[in-house]
Short mmCIF file of C-alpha atoms in Angstrom, two decimals:
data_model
loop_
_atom_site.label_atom_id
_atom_site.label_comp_id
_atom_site.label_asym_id
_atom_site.label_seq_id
_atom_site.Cartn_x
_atom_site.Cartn_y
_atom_site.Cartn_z
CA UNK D 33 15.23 16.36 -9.72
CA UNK D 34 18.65 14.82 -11.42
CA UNK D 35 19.32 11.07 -11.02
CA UNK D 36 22.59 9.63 -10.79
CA UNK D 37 22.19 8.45 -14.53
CA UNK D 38 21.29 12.20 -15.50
CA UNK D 39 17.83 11.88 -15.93
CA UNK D 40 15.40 14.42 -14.56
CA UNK D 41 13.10 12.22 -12.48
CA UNK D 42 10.02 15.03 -12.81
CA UNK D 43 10.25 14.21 -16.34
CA UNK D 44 7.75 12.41 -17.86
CA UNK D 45 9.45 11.04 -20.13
CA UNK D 46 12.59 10.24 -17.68
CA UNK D 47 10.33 8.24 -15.35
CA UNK D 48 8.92 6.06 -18.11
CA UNK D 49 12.71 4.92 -18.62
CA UNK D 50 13.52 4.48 -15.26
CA UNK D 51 10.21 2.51 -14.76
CA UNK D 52 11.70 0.30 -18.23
CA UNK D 53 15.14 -0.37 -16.09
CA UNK D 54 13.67 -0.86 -13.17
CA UNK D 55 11.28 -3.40 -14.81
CA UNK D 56 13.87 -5.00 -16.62
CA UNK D 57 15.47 -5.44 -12.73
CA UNK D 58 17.74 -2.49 -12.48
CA UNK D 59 17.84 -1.68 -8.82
CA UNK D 60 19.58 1.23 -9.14
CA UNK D 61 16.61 2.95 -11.34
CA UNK D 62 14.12 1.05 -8.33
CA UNK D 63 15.89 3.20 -5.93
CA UNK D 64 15.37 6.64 -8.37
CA UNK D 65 11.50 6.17 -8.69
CA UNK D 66 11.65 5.15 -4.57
CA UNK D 67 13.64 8.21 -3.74
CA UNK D 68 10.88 10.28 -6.56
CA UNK D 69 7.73 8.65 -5.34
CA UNK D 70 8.84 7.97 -1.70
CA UNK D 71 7.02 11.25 -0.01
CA UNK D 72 3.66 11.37 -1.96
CA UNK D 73 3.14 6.86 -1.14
CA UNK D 74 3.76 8.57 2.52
CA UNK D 75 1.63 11.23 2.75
CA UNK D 76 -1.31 8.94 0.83
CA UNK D 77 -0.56 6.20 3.84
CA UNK D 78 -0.35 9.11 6.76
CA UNK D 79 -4.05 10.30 5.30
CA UNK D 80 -5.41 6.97 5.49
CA UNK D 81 -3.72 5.91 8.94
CA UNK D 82 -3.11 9.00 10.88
CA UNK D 83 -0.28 7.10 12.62
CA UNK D 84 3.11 6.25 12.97
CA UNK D 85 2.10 3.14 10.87
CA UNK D 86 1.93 5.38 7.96
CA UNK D 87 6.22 5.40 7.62
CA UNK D 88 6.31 1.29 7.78
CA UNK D 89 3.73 1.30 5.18
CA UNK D 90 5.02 3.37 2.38
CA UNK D 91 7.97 1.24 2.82
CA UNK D 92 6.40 -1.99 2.56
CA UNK D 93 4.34 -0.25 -0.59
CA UNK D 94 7.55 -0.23 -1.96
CA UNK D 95 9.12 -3.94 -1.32
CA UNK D 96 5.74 -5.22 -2.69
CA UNK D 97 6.24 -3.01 -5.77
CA UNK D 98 9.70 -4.49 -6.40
CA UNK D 99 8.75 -7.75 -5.70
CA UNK D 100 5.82 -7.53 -8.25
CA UNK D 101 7.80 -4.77 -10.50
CA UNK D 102 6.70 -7.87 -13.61
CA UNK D 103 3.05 -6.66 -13.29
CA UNK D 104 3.40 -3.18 -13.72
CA UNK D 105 2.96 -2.05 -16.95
CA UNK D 106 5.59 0.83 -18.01
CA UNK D 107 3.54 2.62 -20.41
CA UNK D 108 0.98 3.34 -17.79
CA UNK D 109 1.63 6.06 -14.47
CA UNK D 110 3.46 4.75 -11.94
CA UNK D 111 2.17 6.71 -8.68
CA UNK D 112 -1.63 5.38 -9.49
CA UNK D 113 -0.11 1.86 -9.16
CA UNK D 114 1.77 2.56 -5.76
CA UNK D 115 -1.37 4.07 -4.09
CA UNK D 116 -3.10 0.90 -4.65
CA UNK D 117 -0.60 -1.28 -3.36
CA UNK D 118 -0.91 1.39 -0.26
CA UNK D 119 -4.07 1.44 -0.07
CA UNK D 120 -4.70 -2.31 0.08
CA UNK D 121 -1.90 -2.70 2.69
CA UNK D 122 -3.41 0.49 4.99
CA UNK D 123 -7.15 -1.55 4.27
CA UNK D 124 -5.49 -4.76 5.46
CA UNK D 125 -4.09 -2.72 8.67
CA UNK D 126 -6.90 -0.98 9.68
CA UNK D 127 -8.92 -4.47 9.61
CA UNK D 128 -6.01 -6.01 11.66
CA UNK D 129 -6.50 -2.93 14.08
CA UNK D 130 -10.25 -2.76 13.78
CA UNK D 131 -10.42 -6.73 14.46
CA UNK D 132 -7.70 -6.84 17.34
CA UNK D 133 -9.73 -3.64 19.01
CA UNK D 134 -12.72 -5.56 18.94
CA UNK D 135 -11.44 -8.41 21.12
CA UNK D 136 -9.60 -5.97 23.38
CA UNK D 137 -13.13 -4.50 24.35
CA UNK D 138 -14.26 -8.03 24.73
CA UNK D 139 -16.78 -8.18 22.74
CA UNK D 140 -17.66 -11.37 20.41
CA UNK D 141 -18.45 -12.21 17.29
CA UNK D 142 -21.81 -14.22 16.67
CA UNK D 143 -21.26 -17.15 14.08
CA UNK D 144 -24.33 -17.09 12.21
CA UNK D 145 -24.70 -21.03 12.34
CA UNK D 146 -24.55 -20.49 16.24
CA UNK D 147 -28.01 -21.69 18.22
CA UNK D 148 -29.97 -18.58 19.63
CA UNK D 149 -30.94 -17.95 23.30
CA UNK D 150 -34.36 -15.91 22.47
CA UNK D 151 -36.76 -16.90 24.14
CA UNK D 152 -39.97 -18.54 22.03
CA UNK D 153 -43.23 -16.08 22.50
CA UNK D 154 -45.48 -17.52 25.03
CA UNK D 155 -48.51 -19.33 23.60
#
């Protein structure tokens, strides 16, 4: 797969450069290793999810990777870095979904430091 700049994005080698630029806060290489990486971040949400979730999540994998871009270290694989910023943002939705299903059944949570209603064994 070409990029605009020439650079074969399957390329090892070509996506350690455009990780460099993109690093180094060239957008248009961000949007290269986006349009590369794009599908597998999906499909890795979509397996987690099973919903239509999965779409808004791969994107959002990808606005926290720019944001963050500083932390990612160039000389190590970039798709390996992208699943876990997917797979802490699918965790974080199925615990909003698993929490907000909860209260929809009505069903409470127990604070531990709340006083019991057992009754004491008869004497």
């Amino acid at each position: 797969m070409a990029t605009a700049e020439g650079l074969d994005a399957s390329d090892p080698q070509a996506l350690l450069e455009l990780a460099r630029r993109a690093r180094r806060g060239d957008s248009a290489a961000f949007d290269q290793l986006v349009l590369r990486f794009h599908r597998p971040v999906y499909r890795f949400c979509w397996r987690m999810l099973r919903t239509s979730n999965s779409e808004d999540l791969a994107r959002e994998t990808f606005v926290r990777a720019f944001v963050h871009f500083d932390r990612f270290d160039p000389e190590r694989p970039l798709l390996p870095w992208l699943f876990a910023i997917a797979r802490r943002l699918c965790l974080d939705r199925l615990r909003r979904e698993h929490v907000m299903a909860r209260g929809a059944e009505g069903s409470t949570w127990a604070s531990p430091w709340a006083p019991t209603t057992r009754a004491r064994p008869a004497p």
